[in-house]
PDB file of C-alpha atoms (C1' of nucleotides) in Angstrom:
ATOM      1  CA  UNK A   1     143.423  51.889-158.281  1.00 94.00           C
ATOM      2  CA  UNK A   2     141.640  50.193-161.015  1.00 97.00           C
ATOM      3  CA  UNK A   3     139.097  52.321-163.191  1.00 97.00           C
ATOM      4  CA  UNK A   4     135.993  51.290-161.876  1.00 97.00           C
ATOM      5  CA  UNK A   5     136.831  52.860-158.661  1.00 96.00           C
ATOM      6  CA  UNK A   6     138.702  55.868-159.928  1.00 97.00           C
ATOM      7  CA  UNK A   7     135.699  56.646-162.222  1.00 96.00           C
ATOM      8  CA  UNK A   8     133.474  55.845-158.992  1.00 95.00           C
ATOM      9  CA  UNK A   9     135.506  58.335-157.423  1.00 95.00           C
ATOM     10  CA  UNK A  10     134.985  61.314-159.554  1.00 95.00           C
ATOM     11  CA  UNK A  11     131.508  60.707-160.358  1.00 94.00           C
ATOM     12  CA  UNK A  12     132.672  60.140-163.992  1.00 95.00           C
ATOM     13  CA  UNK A  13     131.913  56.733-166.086  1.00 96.00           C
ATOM     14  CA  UNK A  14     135.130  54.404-167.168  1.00 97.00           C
ATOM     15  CA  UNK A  15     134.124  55.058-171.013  1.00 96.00           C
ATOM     16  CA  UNK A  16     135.162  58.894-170.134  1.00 97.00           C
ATOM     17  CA  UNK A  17     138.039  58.512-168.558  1.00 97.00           C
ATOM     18  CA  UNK A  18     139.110  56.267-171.358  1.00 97.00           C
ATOM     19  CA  UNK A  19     138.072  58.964-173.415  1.00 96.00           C
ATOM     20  CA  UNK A  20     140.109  61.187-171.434  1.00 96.00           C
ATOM     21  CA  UNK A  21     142.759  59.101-171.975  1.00 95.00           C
ATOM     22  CA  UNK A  22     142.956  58.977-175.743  1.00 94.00           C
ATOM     23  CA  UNK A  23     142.751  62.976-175.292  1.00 93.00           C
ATOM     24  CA  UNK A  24     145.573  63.033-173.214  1.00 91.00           C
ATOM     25  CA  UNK A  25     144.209  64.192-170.053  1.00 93.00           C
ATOM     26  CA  UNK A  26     145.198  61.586-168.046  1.00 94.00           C
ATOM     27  CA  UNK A  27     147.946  58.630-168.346  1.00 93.00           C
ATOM     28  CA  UNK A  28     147.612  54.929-166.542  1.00 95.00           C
ATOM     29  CA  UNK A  29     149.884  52.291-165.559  1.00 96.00           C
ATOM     30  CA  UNK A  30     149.040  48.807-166.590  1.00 97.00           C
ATOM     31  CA  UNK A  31     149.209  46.000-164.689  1.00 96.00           C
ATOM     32  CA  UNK A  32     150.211  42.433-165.433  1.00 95.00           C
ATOM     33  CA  UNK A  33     146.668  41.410-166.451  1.00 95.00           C
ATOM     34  CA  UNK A  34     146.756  44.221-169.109  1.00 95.00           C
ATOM     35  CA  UNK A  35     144.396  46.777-166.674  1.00 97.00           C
ATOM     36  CA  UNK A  36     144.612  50.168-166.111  1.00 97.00           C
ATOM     37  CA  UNK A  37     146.097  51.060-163.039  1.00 97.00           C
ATOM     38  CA  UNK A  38     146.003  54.904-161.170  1.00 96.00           C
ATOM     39  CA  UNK A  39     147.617  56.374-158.162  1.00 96.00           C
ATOM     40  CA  UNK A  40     145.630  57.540-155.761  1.00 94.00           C
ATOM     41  CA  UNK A  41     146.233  61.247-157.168  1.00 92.00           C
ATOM     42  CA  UNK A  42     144.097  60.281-160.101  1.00 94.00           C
ATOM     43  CA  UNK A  43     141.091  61.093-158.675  1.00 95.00           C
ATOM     44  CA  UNK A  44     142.002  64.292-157.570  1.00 92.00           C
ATOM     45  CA  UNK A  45     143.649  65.281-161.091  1.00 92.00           C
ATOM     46  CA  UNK A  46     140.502  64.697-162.671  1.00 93.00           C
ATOM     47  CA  UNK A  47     138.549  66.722-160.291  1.00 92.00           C
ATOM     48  CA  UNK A  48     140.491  69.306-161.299  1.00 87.00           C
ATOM     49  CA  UNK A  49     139.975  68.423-165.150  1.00 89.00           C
ATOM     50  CA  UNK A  50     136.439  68.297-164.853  1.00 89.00           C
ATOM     51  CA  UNK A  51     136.625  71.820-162.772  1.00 83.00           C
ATOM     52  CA  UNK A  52     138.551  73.489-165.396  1.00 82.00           C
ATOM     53  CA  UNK A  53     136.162  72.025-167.933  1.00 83.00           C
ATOM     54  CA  UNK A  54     132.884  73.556-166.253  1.00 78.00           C
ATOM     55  CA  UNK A  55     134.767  77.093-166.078  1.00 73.00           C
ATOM     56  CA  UNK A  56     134.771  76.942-169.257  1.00 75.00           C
ATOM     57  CA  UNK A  57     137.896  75.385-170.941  1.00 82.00           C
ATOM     58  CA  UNK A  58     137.474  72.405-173.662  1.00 89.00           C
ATOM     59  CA  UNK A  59     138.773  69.832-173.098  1.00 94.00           C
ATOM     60  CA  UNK A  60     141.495  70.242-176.321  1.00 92.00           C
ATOM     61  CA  UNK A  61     142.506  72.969-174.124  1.00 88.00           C
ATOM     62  CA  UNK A  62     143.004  71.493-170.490  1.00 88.00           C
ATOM     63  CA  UNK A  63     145.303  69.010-172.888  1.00 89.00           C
ATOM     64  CA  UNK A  64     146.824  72.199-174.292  1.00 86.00           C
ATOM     65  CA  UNK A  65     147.782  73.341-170.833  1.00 81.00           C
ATOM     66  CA  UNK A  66     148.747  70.310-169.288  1.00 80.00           C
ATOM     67  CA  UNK A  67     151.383  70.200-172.012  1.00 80.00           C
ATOM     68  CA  UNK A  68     152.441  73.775-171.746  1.00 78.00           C
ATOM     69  CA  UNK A  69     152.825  72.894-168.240  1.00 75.00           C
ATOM     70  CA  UNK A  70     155.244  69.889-168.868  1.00 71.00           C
ATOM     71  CA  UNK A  71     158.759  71.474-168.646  1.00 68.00           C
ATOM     72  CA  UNK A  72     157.426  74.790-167.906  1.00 69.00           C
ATOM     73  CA  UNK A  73     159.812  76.798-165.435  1.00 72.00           C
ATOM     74  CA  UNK A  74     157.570  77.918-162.749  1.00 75.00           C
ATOM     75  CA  UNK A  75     154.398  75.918-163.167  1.00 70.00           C
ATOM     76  CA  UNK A  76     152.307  77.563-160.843  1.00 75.00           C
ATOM     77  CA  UNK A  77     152.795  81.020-162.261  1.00 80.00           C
ATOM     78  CA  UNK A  78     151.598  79.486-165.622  1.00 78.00           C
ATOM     79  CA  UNK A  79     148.783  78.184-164.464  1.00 76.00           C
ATOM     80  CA  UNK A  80     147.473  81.214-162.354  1.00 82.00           C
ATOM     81  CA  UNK A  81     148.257  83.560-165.665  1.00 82.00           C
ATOM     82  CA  UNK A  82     146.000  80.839-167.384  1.00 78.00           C
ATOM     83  CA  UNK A  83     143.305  81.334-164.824  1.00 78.00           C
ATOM     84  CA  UNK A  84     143.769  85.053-164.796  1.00 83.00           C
ATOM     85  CA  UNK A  85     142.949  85.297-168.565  1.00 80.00           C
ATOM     86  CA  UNK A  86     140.021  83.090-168.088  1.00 79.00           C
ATOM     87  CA  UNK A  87     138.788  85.503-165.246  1.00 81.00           C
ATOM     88  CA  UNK A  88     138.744  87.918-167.835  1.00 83.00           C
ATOM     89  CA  UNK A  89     136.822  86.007-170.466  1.00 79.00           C
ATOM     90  CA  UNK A  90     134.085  85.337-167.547  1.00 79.00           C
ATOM     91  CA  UNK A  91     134.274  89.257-166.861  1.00 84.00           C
ATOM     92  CA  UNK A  92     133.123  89.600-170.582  1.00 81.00           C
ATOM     93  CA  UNK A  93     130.816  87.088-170.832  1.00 77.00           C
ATOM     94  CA  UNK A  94     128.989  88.976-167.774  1.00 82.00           C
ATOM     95  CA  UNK A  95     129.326  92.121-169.238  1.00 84.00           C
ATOM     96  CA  UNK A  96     127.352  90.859-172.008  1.00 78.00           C
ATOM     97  CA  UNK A  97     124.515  89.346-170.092  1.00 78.00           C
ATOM     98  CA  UNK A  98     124.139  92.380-168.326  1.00 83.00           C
ATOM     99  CA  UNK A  99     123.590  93.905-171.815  1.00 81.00           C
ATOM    100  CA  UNK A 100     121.148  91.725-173.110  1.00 76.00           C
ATOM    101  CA  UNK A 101     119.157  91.800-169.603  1.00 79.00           C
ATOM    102  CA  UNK A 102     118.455  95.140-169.632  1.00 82.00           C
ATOM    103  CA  UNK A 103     118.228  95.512-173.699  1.00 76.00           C
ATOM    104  CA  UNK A 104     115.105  92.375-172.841  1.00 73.00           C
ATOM    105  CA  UNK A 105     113.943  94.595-170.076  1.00 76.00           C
ATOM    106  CA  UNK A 106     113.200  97.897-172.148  1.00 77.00           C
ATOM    107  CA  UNK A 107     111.425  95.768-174.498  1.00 71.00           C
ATOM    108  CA  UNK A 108     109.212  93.920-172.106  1.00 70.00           C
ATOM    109  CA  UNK A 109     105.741  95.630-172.082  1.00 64.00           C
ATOM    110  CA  UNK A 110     106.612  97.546-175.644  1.00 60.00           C
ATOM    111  CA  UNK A 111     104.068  97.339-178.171  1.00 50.00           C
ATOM    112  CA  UNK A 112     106.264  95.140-180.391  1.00 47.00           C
ATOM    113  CA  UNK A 113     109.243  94.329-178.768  1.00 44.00           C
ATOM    114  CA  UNK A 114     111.494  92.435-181.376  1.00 43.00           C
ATOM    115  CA  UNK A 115     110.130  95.128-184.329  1.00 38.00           C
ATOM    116  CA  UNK A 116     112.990  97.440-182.577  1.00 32.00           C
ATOM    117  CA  UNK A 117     115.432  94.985-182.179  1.00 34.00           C
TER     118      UNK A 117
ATOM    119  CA  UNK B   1     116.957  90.876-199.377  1.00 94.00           C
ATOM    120  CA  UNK B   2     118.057  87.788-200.822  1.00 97.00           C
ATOM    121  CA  UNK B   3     120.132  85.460-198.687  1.00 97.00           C
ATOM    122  CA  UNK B   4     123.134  86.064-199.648  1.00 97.00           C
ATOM    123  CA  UNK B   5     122.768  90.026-198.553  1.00 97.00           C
ATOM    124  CA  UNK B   6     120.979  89.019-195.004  1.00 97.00           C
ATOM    125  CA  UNK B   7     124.445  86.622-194.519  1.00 97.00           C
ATOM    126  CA  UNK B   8     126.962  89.354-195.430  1.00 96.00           C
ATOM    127  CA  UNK B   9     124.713  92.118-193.384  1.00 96.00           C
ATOM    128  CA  UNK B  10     124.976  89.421-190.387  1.00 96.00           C
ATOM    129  CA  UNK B  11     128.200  87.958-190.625  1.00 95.00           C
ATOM    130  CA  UNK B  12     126.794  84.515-192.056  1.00 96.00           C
ATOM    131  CA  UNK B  13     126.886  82.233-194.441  1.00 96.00           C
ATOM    132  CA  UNK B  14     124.171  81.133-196.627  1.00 97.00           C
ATOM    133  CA  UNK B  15     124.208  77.733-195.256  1.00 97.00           C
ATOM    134  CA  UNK B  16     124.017  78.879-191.657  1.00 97.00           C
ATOM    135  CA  UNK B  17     121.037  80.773-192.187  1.00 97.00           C
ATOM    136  CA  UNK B  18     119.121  77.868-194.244  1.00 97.00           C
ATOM    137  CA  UNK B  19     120.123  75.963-191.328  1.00 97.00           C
ATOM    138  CA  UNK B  20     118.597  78.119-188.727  1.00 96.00           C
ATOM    139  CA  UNK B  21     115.162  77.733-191.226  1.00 96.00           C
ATOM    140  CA  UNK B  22     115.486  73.950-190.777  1.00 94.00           C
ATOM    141  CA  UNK B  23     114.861  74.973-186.804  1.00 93.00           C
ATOM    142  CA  UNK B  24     112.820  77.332-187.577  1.00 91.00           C
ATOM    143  CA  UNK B  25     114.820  80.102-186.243  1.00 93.00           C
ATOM    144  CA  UNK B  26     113.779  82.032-189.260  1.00 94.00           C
ATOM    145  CA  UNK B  27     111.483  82.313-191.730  1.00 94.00           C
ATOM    146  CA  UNK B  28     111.378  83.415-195.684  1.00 96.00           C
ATOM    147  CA  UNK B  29     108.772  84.043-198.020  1.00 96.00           C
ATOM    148  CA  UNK B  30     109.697  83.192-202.135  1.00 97.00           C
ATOM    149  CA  UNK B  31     110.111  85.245-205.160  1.00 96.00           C
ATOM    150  CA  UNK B  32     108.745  84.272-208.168  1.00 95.00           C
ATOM    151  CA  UNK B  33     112.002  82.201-208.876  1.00 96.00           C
ATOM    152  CA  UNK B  34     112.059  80.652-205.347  1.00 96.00           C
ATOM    153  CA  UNK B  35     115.017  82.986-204.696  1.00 97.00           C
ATOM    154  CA  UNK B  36     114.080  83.288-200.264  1.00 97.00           C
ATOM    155  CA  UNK B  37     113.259  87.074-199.574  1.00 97.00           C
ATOM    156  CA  UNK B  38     113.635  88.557-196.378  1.00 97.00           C
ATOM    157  CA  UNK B  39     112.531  91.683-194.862  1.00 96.00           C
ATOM    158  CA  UNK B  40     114.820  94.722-193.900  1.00 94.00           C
ATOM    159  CA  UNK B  41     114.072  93.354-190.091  1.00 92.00           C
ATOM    160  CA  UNK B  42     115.605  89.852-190.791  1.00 94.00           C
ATOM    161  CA  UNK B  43     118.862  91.195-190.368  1.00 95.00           C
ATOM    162  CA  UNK B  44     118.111  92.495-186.708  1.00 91.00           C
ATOM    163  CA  UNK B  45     116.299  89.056-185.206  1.00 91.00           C
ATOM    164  CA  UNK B  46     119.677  87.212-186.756  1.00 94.00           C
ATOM    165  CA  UNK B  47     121.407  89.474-184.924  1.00 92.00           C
ATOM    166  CA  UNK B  48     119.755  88.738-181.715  1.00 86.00           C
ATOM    167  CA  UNK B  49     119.391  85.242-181.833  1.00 90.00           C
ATOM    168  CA  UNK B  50     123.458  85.304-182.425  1.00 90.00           C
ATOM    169  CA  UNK B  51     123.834  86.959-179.059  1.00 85.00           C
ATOM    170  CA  UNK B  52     121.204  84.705-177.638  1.00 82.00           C
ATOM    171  CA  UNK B  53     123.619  81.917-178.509  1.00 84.00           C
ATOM    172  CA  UNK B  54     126.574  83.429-177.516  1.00 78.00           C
ATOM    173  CA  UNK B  55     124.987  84.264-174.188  1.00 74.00           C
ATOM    174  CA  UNK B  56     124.770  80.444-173.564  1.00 76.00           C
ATOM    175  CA  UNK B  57     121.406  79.384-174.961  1.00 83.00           C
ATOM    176  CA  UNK B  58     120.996  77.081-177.469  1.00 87.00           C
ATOM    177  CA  UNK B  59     119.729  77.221-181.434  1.00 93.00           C
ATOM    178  CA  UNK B  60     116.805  75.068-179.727  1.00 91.00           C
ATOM    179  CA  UNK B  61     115.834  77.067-177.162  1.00 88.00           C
ATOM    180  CA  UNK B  62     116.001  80.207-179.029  1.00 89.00           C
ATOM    181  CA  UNK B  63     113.838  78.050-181.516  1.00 88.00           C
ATOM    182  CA  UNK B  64     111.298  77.341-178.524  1.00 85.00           C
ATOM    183  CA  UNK B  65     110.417  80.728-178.364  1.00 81.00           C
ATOM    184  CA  UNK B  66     109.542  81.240-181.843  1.00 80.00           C
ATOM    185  CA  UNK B  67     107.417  78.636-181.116  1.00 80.00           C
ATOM    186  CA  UNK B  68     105.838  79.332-178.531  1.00 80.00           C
ATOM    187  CA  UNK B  69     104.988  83.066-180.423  1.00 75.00           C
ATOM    188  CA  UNK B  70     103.411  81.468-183.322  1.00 72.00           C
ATOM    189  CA  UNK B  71      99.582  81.304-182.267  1.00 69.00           C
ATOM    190  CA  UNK B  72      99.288  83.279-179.253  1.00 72.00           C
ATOM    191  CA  UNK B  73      96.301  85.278-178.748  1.00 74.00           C
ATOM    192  CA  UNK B  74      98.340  88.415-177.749  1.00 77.00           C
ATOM    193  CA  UNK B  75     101.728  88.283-179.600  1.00 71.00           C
ATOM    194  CA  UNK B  76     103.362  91.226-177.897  1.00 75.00           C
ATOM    195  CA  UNK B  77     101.827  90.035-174.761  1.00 80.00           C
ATOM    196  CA  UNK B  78     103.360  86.454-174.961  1.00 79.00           C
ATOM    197  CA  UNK B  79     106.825  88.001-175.962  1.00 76.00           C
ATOM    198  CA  UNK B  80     106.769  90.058-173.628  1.00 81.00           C
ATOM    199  CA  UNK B  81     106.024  87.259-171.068  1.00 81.00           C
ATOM    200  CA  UNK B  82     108.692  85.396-172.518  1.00 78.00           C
ATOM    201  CA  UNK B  83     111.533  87.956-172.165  1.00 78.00           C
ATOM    202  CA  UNK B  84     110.917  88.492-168.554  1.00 82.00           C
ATOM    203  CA  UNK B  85     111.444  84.394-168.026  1.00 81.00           C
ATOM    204  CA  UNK B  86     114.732  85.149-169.873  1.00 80.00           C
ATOM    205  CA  UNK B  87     115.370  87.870-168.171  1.00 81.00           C
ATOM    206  CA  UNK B  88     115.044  85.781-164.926  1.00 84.00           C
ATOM    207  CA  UNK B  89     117.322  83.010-167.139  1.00 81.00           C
ATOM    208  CA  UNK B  90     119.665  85.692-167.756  1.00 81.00           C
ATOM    209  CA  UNK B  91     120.263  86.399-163.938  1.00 84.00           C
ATOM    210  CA  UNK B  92     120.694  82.989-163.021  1.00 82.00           C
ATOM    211  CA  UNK B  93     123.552  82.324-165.645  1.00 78.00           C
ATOM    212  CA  UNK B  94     125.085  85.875-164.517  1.00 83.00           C
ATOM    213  CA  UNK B  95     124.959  84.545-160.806  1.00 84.00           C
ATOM    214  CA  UNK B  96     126.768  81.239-161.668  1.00 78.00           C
ATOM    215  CA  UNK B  97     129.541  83.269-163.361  1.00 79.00           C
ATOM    216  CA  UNK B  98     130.369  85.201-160.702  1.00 83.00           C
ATOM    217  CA  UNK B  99     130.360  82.222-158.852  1.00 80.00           C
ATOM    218  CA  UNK B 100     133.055  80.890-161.252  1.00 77.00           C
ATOM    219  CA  UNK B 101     134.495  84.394-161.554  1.00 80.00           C
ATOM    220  CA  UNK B 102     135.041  84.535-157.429  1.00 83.00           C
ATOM    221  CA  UNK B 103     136.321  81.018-157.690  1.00 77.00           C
ATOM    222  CA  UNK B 104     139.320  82.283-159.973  1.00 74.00           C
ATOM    223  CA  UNK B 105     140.346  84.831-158.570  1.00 78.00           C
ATOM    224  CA  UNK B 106     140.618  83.048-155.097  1.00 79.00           C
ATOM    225  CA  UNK B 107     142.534  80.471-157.092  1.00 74.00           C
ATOM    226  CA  UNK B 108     144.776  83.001-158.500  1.00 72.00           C
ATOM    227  CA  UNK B 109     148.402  83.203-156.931  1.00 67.00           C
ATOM    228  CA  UNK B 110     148.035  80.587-154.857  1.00 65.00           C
ATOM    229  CA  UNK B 111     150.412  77.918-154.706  1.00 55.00           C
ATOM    230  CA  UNK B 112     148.784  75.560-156.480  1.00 52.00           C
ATOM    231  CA  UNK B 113     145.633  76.401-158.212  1.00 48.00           C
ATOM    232  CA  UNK B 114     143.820  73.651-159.290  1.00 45.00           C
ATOM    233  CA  UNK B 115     145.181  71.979-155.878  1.00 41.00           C
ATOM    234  CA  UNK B 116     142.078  73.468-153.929  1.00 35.00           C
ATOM    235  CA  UNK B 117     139.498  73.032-156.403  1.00 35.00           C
TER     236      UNK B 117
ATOM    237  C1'  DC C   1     124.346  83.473-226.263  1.00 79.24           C
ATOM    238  C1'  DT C   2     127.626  82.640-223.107  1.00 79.24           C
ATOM    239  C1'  DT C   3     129.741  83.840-218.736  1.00 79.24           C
ATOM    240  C1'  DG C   4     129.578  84.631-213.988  1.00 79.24           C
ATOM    241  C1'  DA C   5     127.313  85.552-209.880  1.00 79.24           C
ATOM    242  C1'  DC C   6     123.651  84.302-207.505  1.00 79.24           C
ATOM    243  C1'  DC C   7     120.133  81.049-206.016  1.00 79.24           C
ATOM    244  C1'  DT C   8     117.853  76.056-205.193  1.00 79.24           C
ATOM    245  C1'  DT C   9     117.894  71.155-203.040  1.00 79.24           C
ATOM    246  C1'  DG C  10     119.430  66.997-200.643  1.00 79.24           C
ATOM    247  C1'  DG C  11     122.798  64.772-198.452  1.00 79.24           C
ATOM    248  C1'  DA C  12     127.499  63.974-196.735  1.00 79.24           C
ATOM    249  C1'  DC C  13     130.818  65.446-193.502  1.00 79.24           C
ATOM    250  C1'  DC C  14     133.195  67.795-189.369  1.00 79.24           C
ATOM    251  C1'  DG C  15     134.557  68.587-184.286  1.00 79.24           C
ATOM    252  C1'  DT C  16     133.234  68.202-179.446  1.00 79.24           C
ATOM    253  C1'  DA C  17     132.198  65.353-175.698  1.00 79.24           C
ATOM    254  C1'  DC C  18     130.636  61.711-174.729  1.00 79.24           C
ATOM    255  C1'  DT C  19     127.859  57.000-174.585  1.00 79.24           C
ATOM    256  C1'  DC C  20     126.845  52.465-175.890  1.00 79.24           C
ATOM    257  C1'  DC C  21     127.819  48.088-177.960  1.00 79.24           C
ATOM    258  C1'  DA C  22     129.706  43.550-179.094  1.00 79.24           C
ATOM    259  C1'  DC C  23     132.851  40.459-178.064  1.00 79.24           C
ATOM    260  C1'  DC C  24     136.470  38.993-175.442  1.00 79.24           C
ATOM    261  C1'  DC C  25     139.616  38.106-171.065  1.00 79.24           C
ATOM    262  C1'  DC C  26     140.448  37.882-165.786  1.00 79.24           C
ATOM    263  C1'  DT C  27     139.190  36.955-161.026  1.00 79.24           C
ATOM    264  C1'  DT C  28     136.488  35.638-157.145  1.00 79.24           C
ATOM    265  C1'  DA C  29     132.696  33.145-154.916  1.00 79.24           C
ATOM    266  C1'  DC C  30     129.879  29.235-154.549  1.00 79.24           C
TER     267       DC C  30
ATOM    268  C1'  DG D   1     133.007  24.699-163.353  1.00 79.24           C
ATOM    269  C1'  DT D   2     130.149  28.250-163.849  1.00 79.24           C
ATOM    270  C1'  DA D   3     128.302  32.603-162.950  1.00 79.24           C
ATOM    271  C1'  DA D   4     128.889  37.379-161.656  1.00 79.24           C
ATOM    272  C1'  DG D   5     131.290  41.343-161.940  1.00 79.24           C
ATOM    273  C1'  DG D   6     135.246  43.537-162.910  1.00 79.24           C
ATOM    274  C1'  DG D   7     138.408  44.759-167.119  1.00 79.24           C
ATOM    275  C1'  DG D   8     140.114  45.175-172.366  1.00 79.24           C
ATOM    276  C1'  DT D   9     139.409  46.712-177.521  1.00 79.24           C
ATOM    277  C1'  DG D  10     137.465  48.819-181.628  1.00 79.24           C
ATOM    278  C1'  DG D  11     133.796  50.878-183.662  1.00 79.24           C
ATOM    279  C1'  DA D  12     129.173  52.837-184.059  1.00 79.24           C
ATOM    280  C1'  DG D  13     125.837  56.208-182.488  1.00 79.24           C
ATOM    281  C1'  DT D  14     124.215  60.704-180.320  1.00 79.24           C
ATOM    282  C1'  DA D  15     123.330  65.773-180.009  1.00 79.24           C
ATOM    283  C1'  DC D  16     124.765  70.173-181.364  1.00 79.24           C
ATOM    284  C1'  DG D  17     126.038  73.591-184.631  1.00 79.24           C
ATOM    285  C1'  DG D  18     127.367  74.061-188.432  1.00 79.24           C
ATOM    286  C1'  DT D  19     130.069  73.459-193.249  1.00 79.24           C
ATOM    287  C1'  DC D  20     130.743  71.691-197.840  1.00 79.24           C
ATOM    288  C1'  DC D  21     129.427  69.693-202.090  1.00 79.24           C
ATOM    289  C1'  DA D  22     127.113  68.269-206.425  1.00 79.24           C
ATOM    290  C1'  DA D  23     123.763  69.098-209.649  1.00 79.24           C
ATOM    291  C1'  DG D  24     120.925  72.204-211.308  1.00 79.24           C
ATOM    292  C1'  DG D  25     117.863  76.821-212.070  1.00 79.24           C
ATOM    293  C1'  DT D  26     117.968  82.244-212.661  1.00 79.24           C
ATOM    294  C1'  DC D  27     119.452  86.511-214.174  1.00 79.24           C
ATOM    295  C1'  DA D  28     122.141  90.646-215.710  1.00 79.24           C
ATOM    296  C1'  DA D  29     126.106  92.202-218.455  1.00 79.24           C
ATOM    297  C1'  DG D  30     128.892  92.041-222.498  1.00 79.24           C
TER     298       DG D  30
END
DNA sequence: CTTGACCTTGGACCGTACTCCACCCCTTAC
DNA sequence: GTAAGGGGTGGAGTACGGTCCAAGGTCAAG
């Protein structure tokens, strides 16, 4: 697969993946004509860096992972710990909306509402 | 308070707070010297715009509101308007991470996390 | 009266995550 | 053979949220 259709694929542009690629996030082939050229499990790899991305990992740190993954012994128990810990960050995060939702609610309808703040 | 005090009382620097005045995130009046002076107060609204932002909502949004403040008829009435659409905001984001939250923990001890994604 | 801590300004610079550009090569269709 | 539509590179530009720096003014203590 050539990276027109890969980036067609995961709804991504080829500059990104490019990008991607300087990053480390993803790895190509070339072919004889100097292109770029992906196996079919490309597409799905990025899917996956583009859904770790929007739970909330940078992108330094999907490239963190998939290098702690390399020549880790049981890969899949990495990963889930990884997942686990951002579960918890996300658990936070909520907490602390919840916080500022009802701290904005008792001051909705106050005289002055950020004078208490 | 000078500057320097508001950024110590806030966990700031000097240069983050001038920067927040360039979005007009926060406002000063002089001293004689053109030293900035802040009010006892200033120190509280950093404070909450700093959660703001670590709740997800950008230095431009935040800034909108000011905005939007300056010149209404009823001050506390606008506010007060205001905090109940962030309120609403505030749900919405909570939603979408317990979306994400419910995704990871399904993901968690499977086989192959990202696999399913 | 100098030293040091504090303040002023404007502008340069950084990291993140792209996005666009110029300029070039390769391949296929007509 | 020429035009369209891929692809390649390096480098510049963008938005965001700062961060740092130089050159200078202010002020209290010794």
């Amino acid at each position: 697969m050539r990276i027109g259709e890969l980036a067609a694929q995961v709804g991504a542009t080829r500059d990104t993946i490019r990008f991607y690629e300087k990053l480390g996030l993803i790895t190509a082939t070339r072919l004889a004509n100097g292109y770029r050229d992906y196996p079919p499990e490309a597409a799905a790899w990025l899917r996956h860096v583009r859904t770790a991305q929007r739970l909330g990992f940078s992108l330094a740190e999907i490239a963190q992972v998939v290098e702690q993954l390399r020549g880790a012994p049981d890969e899949d128990l990495a990963l889930s710990a990884l997942l686990a810990e951002k579960a918890r960050t996300v658990d936070e995060r909520m907490a602390a909306l919840e916080a500022l939702r009802s701290d904005l609610a008792a001051r909705i309808g106050t005289a002055c509402p950020l004078r208490h703040s």
